JSON list of C-alpha atoms in Angstrom, two decimals:
[
{"chain": "J", "resi": 18, "resn": "MET", "atom": "CA", "xyz": [-37.44, -29.81, 4.15]},
{"chain": "J", "resi": 19, "resn": "GLY", "atom": "CA", "xyz": [-37.50, -29.56, 7.92]},
{"chain": "J", "resi": 20, "resn": "ASN", "atom": "CA", "xyz": [-35.44, -26.39, 7.74]},
{"chain": "J", "resi": 21, "resn": "LYS", "atom": "CA", "xyz": [-38.02, -24.69, 5.53]},
{"chain": "J", "resi": 22, "resn": "LYS", "atom": "CA", "xyz": [-40.87, -25.51, 7.93]},
{"chain": "J", "resi": 23, "resn": "THR", "atom": "CA", "xyz": [-39.04, -24.02, 10.90]},
{"chain": "J", "resi": 24, "resn": "LYS", "atom": "CA", "xyz": [-38.31, -20.83, 8.95]},
{"chain": "J", "resi": 25, "resn": "THR", "atom": "CA", "xyz": [-41.95, -20.44, 7.90]},
{"chain": "J", "resi": 26, "resn": "LYS", "atom": "CA", "xyz": [-43.09, -21.08, 11.49]},
{"chain": "J", "resi": 27, "resn": "LYS", "atom": "CA", "xyz": [-40.71, -18.35, 12.71]},
{"chain": "J", "resi": 28, "resn": "VAL", "atom": "CA", "xyz": [-41.91, -15.92, 10.04]},
{"chain": "J", "resi": 29, "resn": "ILE", "atom": "CA", "xyz": [-45.56, -16.66, 10.84]},
{"chain": "J", "resi": 30, "resn": "GLY", "atom": "CA", "xyz": [-44.81, -16.23, 14.57]},
{"chain": "J", "resi": 31, "resn": "ILE", "atom": "CA", "xyz": [-43.09, -12.87, 14.01]},
{"chain": "J", "resi": 32, "resn": "ILE", "atom": "CA", "xyz": [-45.91, -11.63, 11.76]},
{"chain": "J", "resi": 33, "resn": "SER", "atom": "CA", "xyz": [-48.56, -12.69, 14.28]},
{"chain": "J", "resi": 34, "resn": "ILE", "atom": "CA", "xyz": [-46.68, -10.92, 17.09]},
{"chain": "J", "resi": 35, "resn": "VAL", "atom": "CA", "xyz": [-46.47, -7.72, 15.01]},
{"chain": "J", "resi": 36, "resn": "VAL", "atom": "CA", "xyz": [-50.20, -7.90, 14.16]},
{"chain": "J", "resi": 37, "resn": "VAL", "atom": "CA", "xyz": [-51.22, -8.49, 17.79]},
{"chain": "J", "resi": 38, "resn": "ALA", "atom": "CA", "xyz": [-48.95, -5.66, 19.00]},
{"chain": "J", "resi": 39, "resn": "SER", "atom": "CA", "xyz": [-50.42, -3.31, 16.38]},
{"chain": "J", "resi": 40, "resn": "ILE", "atom": "CA", "xyz": [-53.99, -4.14, 17.37]},
{"chain": "J", "resi": 41, "resn": "LEU", "atom": "CA", "xyz": [-53.24, -3.75, 21.08]},
{"chain": "J", "resi": 42, "resn": "SER", "atom": "CA", "xyz": [-51.48, -0.42, 20.57]},
{"chain": "J", "resi": 43, "resn": "PHE", "atom": "CA", "xyz": [-54.50, 0.83, 18.60]},
{"chain": "J", "resi": 44, "resn": "LEU", "atom": "CA", "xyz": [-56.96, -0.32, 21.27]},
{"chain": "J", "resi": 45, "resn": "LEU", "atom": "CA", "xyz": [-54.94, 0.85, 24.27]},
{"chain": "J", "resi": 46, "resn": "PHE", "atom": "CA", "xyz": [-53.56, 4.16, 22.95]},
{"chain": "J", "resi": 47, "resn": "PRO", "atom": "CA", "xyz": [-55.12, 6.92, 25.07]},
{"chain": "J", "resi": 48, "resn": "ARG", "atom": "CA", "xyz": [-57.49, 9.40, 23.48]},
{"chain": "J", "resi": 49, "resn": "ARG", "atom": "CA", "xyz": [-58.07, 12.72, 25.23]},
{"chain": "J", "resi": 50, "resn": "TYR", "atom": "CA", "xyz": [-61.58, 14.06, 25.77]},
{"chain": "J", "resi": 51, "resn": "GLU", "atom": "CA", "xyz": [-62.25, 17.44, 27.37]},
{"chain": "J", "resi": 52, "resn": "LEU", "atom": "CA", "xyz": [-65.50, 17.35, 29.31]},
{"chain": "J", "resi": 53, "resn": "LYS", "atom": "CA", "xyz": [-67.60, 20.49, 29.58]},
{"chain": "J", "resi": 54, "resn": "ASP", "atom": "CA", "xyz": [-68.27, 20.29, 33.30]},
{"chain": "J", "resi": 55, "resn": "GLY", "atom": "CA", "xyz": [-65.78, 22.85, 34.58]},
{"chain": "J", "resi": 56, "resn": "GLY", "atom": "CA", "xyz": [-62.49, 21.57, 33.18]},
{"chain": "J", "resi": 57, "resn": "SER", "atom": "CA", "xyz": [-62.37, 17.78, 33.55]},
{"chain": "J", "resi": 58, "resn": "VAL", "atom": "CA", "xyz": [-60.22, 15.75, 31.16]},
{"chain": "J", "resi": 59, "resn": "ALA", "atom": "CA", "xyz": [-60.70, 12.04, 30.38]},
{"chain": "J", "resi": 60, "resn": "TYR", "atom": "CA", "xyz": [-58.10, 9.75, 28.83]},
{"chain": "J", "resi": 61, "resn": "CYS", "atom": "CA", "xyz": [-59.80, 6.70, 27.33]},
{"chain": "J", "resi": 62, "resn": "SER", "atom": "CA", "xyz": [-59.05, 3.62, 25.32]},
{"chain": "J", "resi": 63, "resn": "TYR", "atom": "CA", "xyz": [-60.78, 2.92, 22.01]},
{"chain": "J", "resi": 64, "resn": "GLY", "atom": "CA", "xyz": [-64.55, 3.36, 22.03]},
{"chain": "J", "resi": 65, "resn": "TYR", "atom": "CA", "xyz": [-64.65, 6.04, 24.76]},
{"chain": "J", "resi": 66, "resn": "GLY", "atom": "CA", "xyz": [-63.22, 3.84, 27.44]},
{"chain": "J", "resi": 67, "resn": "ILE", "atom": "CA", "xyz": [-64.34, 0.30, 26.69]},
{"chain": "J", "resi": 68, "resn": "ILE", "atom": "CA", "xyz": [-61.12, -1.07, 28.17]},
{"chain": "J", "resi": 69, "resn": "TYR", "atom": "CA", "xyz": [-60.03, 1.74, 30.50]},
{"chain": "J", "resi": 70, "resn": "GLN", "atom": "CA", "xyz": [-60.78, 5.36, 31.36]},
{"chain": "J", "resi": 71, "resn": "VAL", "atom": "CA", "xyz": [-58.78, 7.78, 33.52]},
{"chain": "J", "resi": 72, "resn": "GLU", "atom": "CA", "xyz": [-60.67, 10.94, 34.44]},
{"chain": "J", "resi": 73, "resn": "ASN", "atom": "CA", "xyz": [-58.92, 13.96, 35.94]},
{"chain": "J", "resi": 74, "resn": "ARG", "atom": "CA", "xyz": [-61.88, 15.70, 37.56]},
{"chain": "J", "resi": 75, "resn": "ASN", "atom": "CA", "xyz": [-62.28, 19.43, 37.93]},
{"chain": "J", "resi": 76, "resn": "ARG", "atom": "CA", "xyz": [-66.07, 19.70, 38.08]},
{"chain": "J", "resi": 77, "resn": "ILE", "atom": "CA", "xyz": [-68.20, 22.55, 39.31]},
{"chain": "J", "resi": 78, "resn": "TYR", "atom": "CA", "xyz": [-70.23, 21.41, 42.31]},
{"chain": "J", "resi": 79, "resn": "ILE", "atom": "CA", "xyz": [-73.09, 23.70, 43.43]},
{"chain": "J", "resi": 80, "resn": "GLU", "atom": "CA", "xyz": [-74.35, 23.60, 46.98]},
{"chain": "J", "resi": 81, "resn": "GLY", "atom": "CA", "xyz": [-76.60, 26.32, 48.33]},
{"chain": "J", "resi": 82, "resn": "ASP", "atom": "CA", "xyz": [-75.46, 29.80, 47.29]},
{"chain": "J", "resi": 83, "resn": "TYR", "atom": "CA", "xyz": [-71.87, 28.77, 46.57]},
{"chain": "J", "resi": 84, "resn": "SER", "atom": "CA", "xyz": [-70.09, 26.75, 43.93]},
{"chain": "J", "resi": 85, "resn": "TYR", "atom": "CA", "xyz": [-67.15, 24.51, 44.70]},
{"chain": "J", "resi": 86, "resn": "TYR", "atom": "CA", "xyz": [-64.84, 22.32, 42.63]},
{"chain": "J", "resi": 87, "resn": "GLU", "atom": "CA", "xyz": [-64.83, 18.55, 42.74]},
{"chain": "J", "resi": 88, "resn": "ILE", "atom": "CA", "xyz": [-61.19, 17.62, 42.16]},
{"chain": "J", "resi": 89, "resn": "GLY", "atom": "CA", "xyz": [-59.33, 14.32, 41.92]},
{"chain": "J", "resi": 90, "resn": "THR", "atom": "CA", "xyz": [-58.73, 11.29, 39.74]},
{"chain": "J", "resi": 91, "resn": "VAL", "atom": "CA", "xyz": [-61.09, 8.42, 38.93]},
{"chain": "J", "resi": 92, "resn": "VAL", "atom": "CA", "xyz": [-59.96, 5.24, 37.11]},
{"chain": "J", "resi": 93, "resn": "TYR", "atom": "CA", "xyz": [-62.29, 2.74, 35.44]},
{"chain": "J", "resi": 94, "resn": "VAL", "atom": "CA", "xyz": [-61.28, -0.63, 33.99]},
{"chain": "J", "resi": 95, "resn": "PHE", "atom": "CA", "xyz": [-63.92, -2.35, 31.85]},
{"chain": "J", "resi": 96, "resn": "GLY", "atom": "CA", "xyz": [-66.50, 0.06, 33.29]},
{"chain": "J", "resi": 97, "resn": "ILE", "atom": "CA", "xyz": [-65.72, -0.83, 36.91]},
{"chain": "J", "resi": 98, "resn": "GLU", "atom": "CA", "xyz": [-64.38, 1.90, 39.16]},
{"chain": "J", "resi": 99, "resn": "VAL", "atom": "CA", "xyz": [-61.04, 0.73, 40.58]},
{"chain": "J", "resi": 100, "resn": "PHE", "atom": "CA", "xyz": [-59.65, 4.01, 41.99]},
{"chain": "J", "resi": 101, "resn": "ASN", "atom": "CA", "xyz": [-61.34, 7.19, 43.18]},
{"chain": "J", "resi": 102, "resn": "ASN", "atom": "CA", "xyz": [-59.74, 9.99, 45.17]},
{"chain": "J", "resi": 103, "resn": "ALA", "atom": "CA", "xyz": [-62.14, 12.72, 43.96]},
{"chain": "J", "resi": 104, "resn": "HIS", "atom": "CA", "xyz": [-63.43, 15.08, 46.62]},
{"chain": "J", "resi": 105, "resn": "VAL", "atom": "CA", "xyz": [-65.16, 18.45, 46.86]},
{"chain": "J", "resi": 106, "resn": "ASP", "atom": "CA", "xyz": [-62.82, 21.33, 47.72]},
{"chain": "J", "resi": 107, "resn": "TYR", "atom": "CA", "xyz": [-64.81, 23.24, 50.35]},
{"chain": "J", "resi": 108, "resn": "GLU", "atom": "CA", "xyz": [-61.88, 25.53, 51.18]},
{"chain": "J", "resi": 109, "resn": "HIS", "atom": "CA", "xyz": [-62.28, 27.75, 48.08]},
{"chain": "J", "resi": 110, "resn": "PRO", "atom": "CA", "xyz": [-65.98, 28.64, 47.65]},
{"chain": "J", "resi": 111, "resn": "SER", "atom": "CA", "xyz": [-67.23, 30.97, 44.95]},
{"chain": "J", "resi": 112, "resn": "PRO", "atom": "CA", "xyz": [-70.51, 32.81, 45.49]},
{"chain": "J", "resi": 113, "resn": "LEU", "atom": "CA", "xyz": [-73.20, 32.34, 42.86]},
{"chain": "J", "resi": 114, "resn": "THR", "atom": "CA", "xyz": [-74.58, 35.85, 43.33]},
{"chain": "J", "resi": 115, "resn": "ARG", "atom": "CA", "xyz": [-72.70, 39.02, 42.47]},
{"chain": "J", "resi": 116, "resn": "SER", "atom": "CA", "xyz": [-71.88, 41.72, 44.97]},
{"chain": "J", "resi": 117, "resn": "PRO", "atom": "CA", "xyz": [-74.10, 44.83, 44.97]},
{"chain": "J", "resi": 118, "resn": "GLU", "atom": "CA", "xyz": [-71.22, 46.90, 43.55]},
{"chain": "J", "resi": 119, "resn": "VAL", "atom": "CA", "xyz": [-70.85, 44.61, 40.55]},
{"chain": "J", "resi": 120, "resn": "GLN", "atom": "CA", "xyz": [-74.60, 44.54, 39.95]},
{"chain": "J", "resi": 121, "resn": "GLU", "atom": "CA", "xyz": [-74.70, 48.36, 40.01]},
{"chain": "J", "resi": 122, "resn": "ALA", "atom": "CA", "xyz": [-71.77, 48.58, 37.56]},
{"chain": "J", "resi": 123, "resn": "ASP", "atom": "CA", "xyz": [-73.51, 46.10, 35.22]},
{"chain": "J", "resi": 124, "resn": "ARG", "atom": "CA", "xyz": [-76.72, 48.14, 35.33]},
{"chain": "J", "resi": 125, "resn": "ALA", "atom": "CA", "xyz": [-74.85, 51.38, 34.59]},
{"chain": "J", "resi": 126, "resn": "LEU", "atom": "CA", "xyz": [-72.98, 49.76, 31.70]},
{"chain": "J", "resi": 127, "resn": "ASP", "atom": "CA", "xyz": [-76.23, 48.36, 30.25]},
{"chain": "J", "resi": 128, "resn": "GLU", "atom": "CA", "xyz": [-77.85, 51.80, 30.45]},
{"chain": "J", "resi": 129, "resn": "TYR", "atom": "CA", "xyz": [-74.89, 53.46, 28.73]},
{"chain": "J", "resi": 130, "resn": "LEU", "atom": "CA", "xyz": [-74.76, 50.90, 25.91]},
{"chain": "J", "resi": 131, "resn": "THR", "atom": "CA", "xyz": [-78.54, 51.11, 25.42]},
{"chain": "J", "resi": 132, "resn": "SER", "atom": "CA", "xyz": [-78.40, 54.92, 25.19]},
{"chain": "J", "resi": 133, "resn": "LYS", "atom": "CA", "xyz": [-75.63, 54.70, 22.52]},
{"chain": "J", "resi": 134, "resn": "GLY", "atom": "CA", "xyz": [-77.68, 52.27, 20.43]},
{"chain": "J", "resi": 135, "resn": "PHE", "atom": "CA", "xyz": [-75.67, 49.09, 21.00]}
]
């Protein structure tokens, strides 16, 4: 009789370990979300980052007449920020206004397409 109880305890222990591992792998498996802020990507646990979230930032940051990129990585665990090395890359600005040559080319193209009935 004692032998049967030990075998059932082992089987129950193995089954419970498999169930717990399955649940944890489901909850912790990363899901990828592409954010529409300039190219950022977030890897999150179940429920859009209830347990953890790792965000690889590539955001557009506008300041004055130029746009810059905010780049870096931010890590959240249970909604608390634990790591942040994101910064604004001021070395590669992009002007928000077009050059006069481009504006003139756009105007000429618009006039041509309008005259052709497009």
